[in-house]
Amino acid sequence: MDLLKIEEVAKRTGLTKRAIRYYEDFGLISAPERTQGGIRLYSESDIEKINKILLVKEVLGFSLAELQQYLEFQTIIEQQKSEYRTTEDREARKLKLIEMLSVLQKEKTMIDTKLLRMEQFKEELLGYEKRVLTAIDQLKE
């Protein structure tokens, strides 16, 4: 498995080296392996995680704190899925599914809240647009 230095990760993700280190400090990504000299070494898995974070941030407009919470939810869901697959007891499996459902609903609520805020901004812009169009029409007369 090839490990990449932070410069290569920066090129492949579009982040600065400083941002990558900040994501690590903030807990969005795990601390990477290091050489004896302390140089960070990242795996393809690390790059995939960073790119997923960037996608969620871009598409949903999450703040870093919201991203952190979202990633915690994702970790819990993955853990629940793994435990569900390895458990044969029907009642235990049902409980795992109920726990997953609860986390999924929390994630959905986060997204719904963000969408509501976006819709409010859109409505405000539409109001401005309408006033500008009205003013333009009045100037034509």
Coordinates of C-alpha atoms in Angstrom, one line a residue:
M1 CA 0.0 0.0 0.0
D2 CA 1.4 3.3 -1.1
L3 CA 1.4 6.1 1.5
L4 CA 1.4 9.7 0.4
K5 CA 2.9 12.8 1.9
I6 CA 0.7 15.7 2.9
E7 CA 1.7 17.6 -0.3
E8 CA 0.2 14.9 -2.5
V9 CA -2.9 14.7 -0.4
A10 CA -3.3 18.5 -0.8
K11 CA -3.0 18.2 -4.6
R12 CA -5.5 15.4 -4.7
T13 CA -8.1 16.9 -2.4
G14 CA -7.7 20.6 -3.2
L15 CA -7.1 21.4 0.4
T16 CA -4.1 23.3 1.8
K17 CA -1.7 21.4 4.0
R18 CA -2.8 23.7 6.8
A19 CA -6.4 22.7 6.3
I20 CA -5.6 19.0 6.3
R21 CA -3.7 19.4 9.6
Y22 CA -6.6 21.4 10.9
Y23 CA -9.1 18.7 10.0
E24 CA -6.8 16.3 11.9
D25 CA -6.7 18.6 14.9
F26 CA -10.4 19.1 14.8
G27 CA -11.0 15.3 14.7
L28 CA -12.6 15.1 11.3
I29 CA -9.8 12.7 10.2
S30 CA -7.7 10.4 12.2
A31 CA -4.0 11.1 12.8
P32 CA -2.1 9.5 9.9
E33 CA 0.9 7.3 10.2
R34 CA 4.2 9.1 10.5
T35 CA 7.8 8.5 9.5
Q36 CA 10.5 8.4 12.1
G37 CA 11.1 12.0 11.2
G38 CA 7.5 12.9 12.0
I39 CA 6.3 13.3 8.3
R40 CA 2.6 12.5 7.9
L41 CA 1.8 9.6 5.6
Y42 CA -1.7 9.2 4.3
S43 CA -3.4 6.2 2.7
E44 CA -5.9 6.0 -0.1
S45 CA -8.5 5.5 2.6
D46 CA -7.6 8.7 4.2
I47 CA -7.9 10.6 0.9
E48 CA -11.4 9.0 0.3
K49 CA -12.5 10.1 3.8
I50 CA -11.3 13.7 3.2
N51 CA -13.0 13.7 -0.2
K52 CA -16.3 12.5 1.4
I53 CA -16.0 15.2 4.0
L54 CA -15.5 17.8 1.3
L55 CA -18.5 16.5 -0.6
V56 CA -20.7 16.7 2.5
K57 CA -19.4 20.1 3.3
E58 CA -20.0 21.4 -0.2
V59 CA -23.4 19.8 -0.9
L60 CA -24.9 20.3 2.6
G61 CA -23.0 23.4 3.6
F62 CA -22.2 21.9 7.0
S63 CA -19.9 23.8 9.4
L64 CA -16.9 21.9 10.8
A65 CA -18.9 21.2 14.0
E66 CA -21.8 19.9 11.9
L67 CA -19.4 17.8 9.9
Q68 CA -17.9 16.3 13.0
Q69 CA -21.4 15.4 14.3
Y70 CA -22.3 13.9 10.9
L71 CA -19.2 11.8 10.8
E72 CA -19.8 10.6 14.3
F73 CA -23.3 9.5 13.2
Q74 CA -21.7 7.7 10.2
T75 CA -19.3 5.9 12.5
I76 CA -22.1 4.8 14.8
I77 CA -24.1 3.5 11.8
E78 CA -21.2 1.5 10.5
Q79 CA -20.6 0.1 13.9
Q80 CA -24.3 -0.9 14.2
K81 CA -24.3 -2.5 10.8
S82 CA -21.2 -4.5 11.7
E83 CA -22.7 -5.7 15.0
Y84 CA -26.0 -6.4 13.2
R85 CA -24.3 -8.7 10.7
T86 CA -22.4 -10.6 13.3
T87 CA -25.4 -11.1 15.7
E88 CA -27.7 -14.1 15.2
D89 CA -30.1 -13.4 18.0
R90 CA -33.3 -11.9 16.4
E91 CA -34.0 -9.6 19.3
A92 CA -30.4 -8.2 19.4
R93 CA -30.6 -7.7 15.6
K94 CA -33.9 -5.8 16.1
L95 CA -32.3 -3.6 18.7
K96 CA -29.4 -2.8 16.4
L97 CA -31.8 -1.8 13.7
I98 CA -33.8 0.4 16.1
E99 CA -30.5 2.1 17.1
M100 CA -29.5 2.6 13.5
L101 CA -32.9 4.1 12.8
S102 CA -32.5 6.6 15.6
V103 CA -29.2 7.8 14.3
L104 CA -30.5 8.0 10.7
Q105 CA -33.4 10.1 12.0
K106 CA -30.9 12.4 13.7
E107 CA -28.9 12.8 10.5
K108 CA -32.1 13.5 8.6
T109 CA -33.1 16.2 11.1
M110 CA -29.7 17.8 10.6
I111 CA -30.2 17.9 6.8
D112 CA -33.8 19.0 7.1
T113 CA -32.7 21.9 9.3
K114 CA -30.1 22.9 6.8
L115 CA -32.6 22.7 3.9
L116 CA -35.0 24.8 5.8
R117 CA -32.4 27.5 6.3
M118 CA -31.5 27.3 2.6
E119 CA -35.1 27.7 1.7
Q120 CA -35.4 30.8 3.9
F121 CA -32.4 32.3 2.1
K122 CA -33.9 31.5 -1.2
E123 CA -37.2 33.1 -0.3
E124 CA -35.4 36.3 0.8
L125 CA -33.5 36.4 -2.5
L126 CA -36.7 35.9 -4.5
G127 CA -38.2 38.9 -2.6
Y128 CA -35.2 41.0 -3.5
E129 CA -35.4 39.8 -7.1
K130 CA -39.1 40.7 -7.3
R131 CA -38.4 44.2 -6.0
V132 CA -35.6 44.8 -8.4
L133 CA -37.7 43.6 -11.4
T134 CA -40.5 45.9 -10.3
A135 CA -38.0 48.8 -10.1
I136 CA -36.7 48.0 -13.5
D137 CA -40.3 48.0 -14.9
Q138 CA -41.0 51.3 -13.3
L139 CA -37.9 52.9 -14.9
K140 CA -39.1 51.7 -18.3
E141 CA -42.2 53.8 -18.1

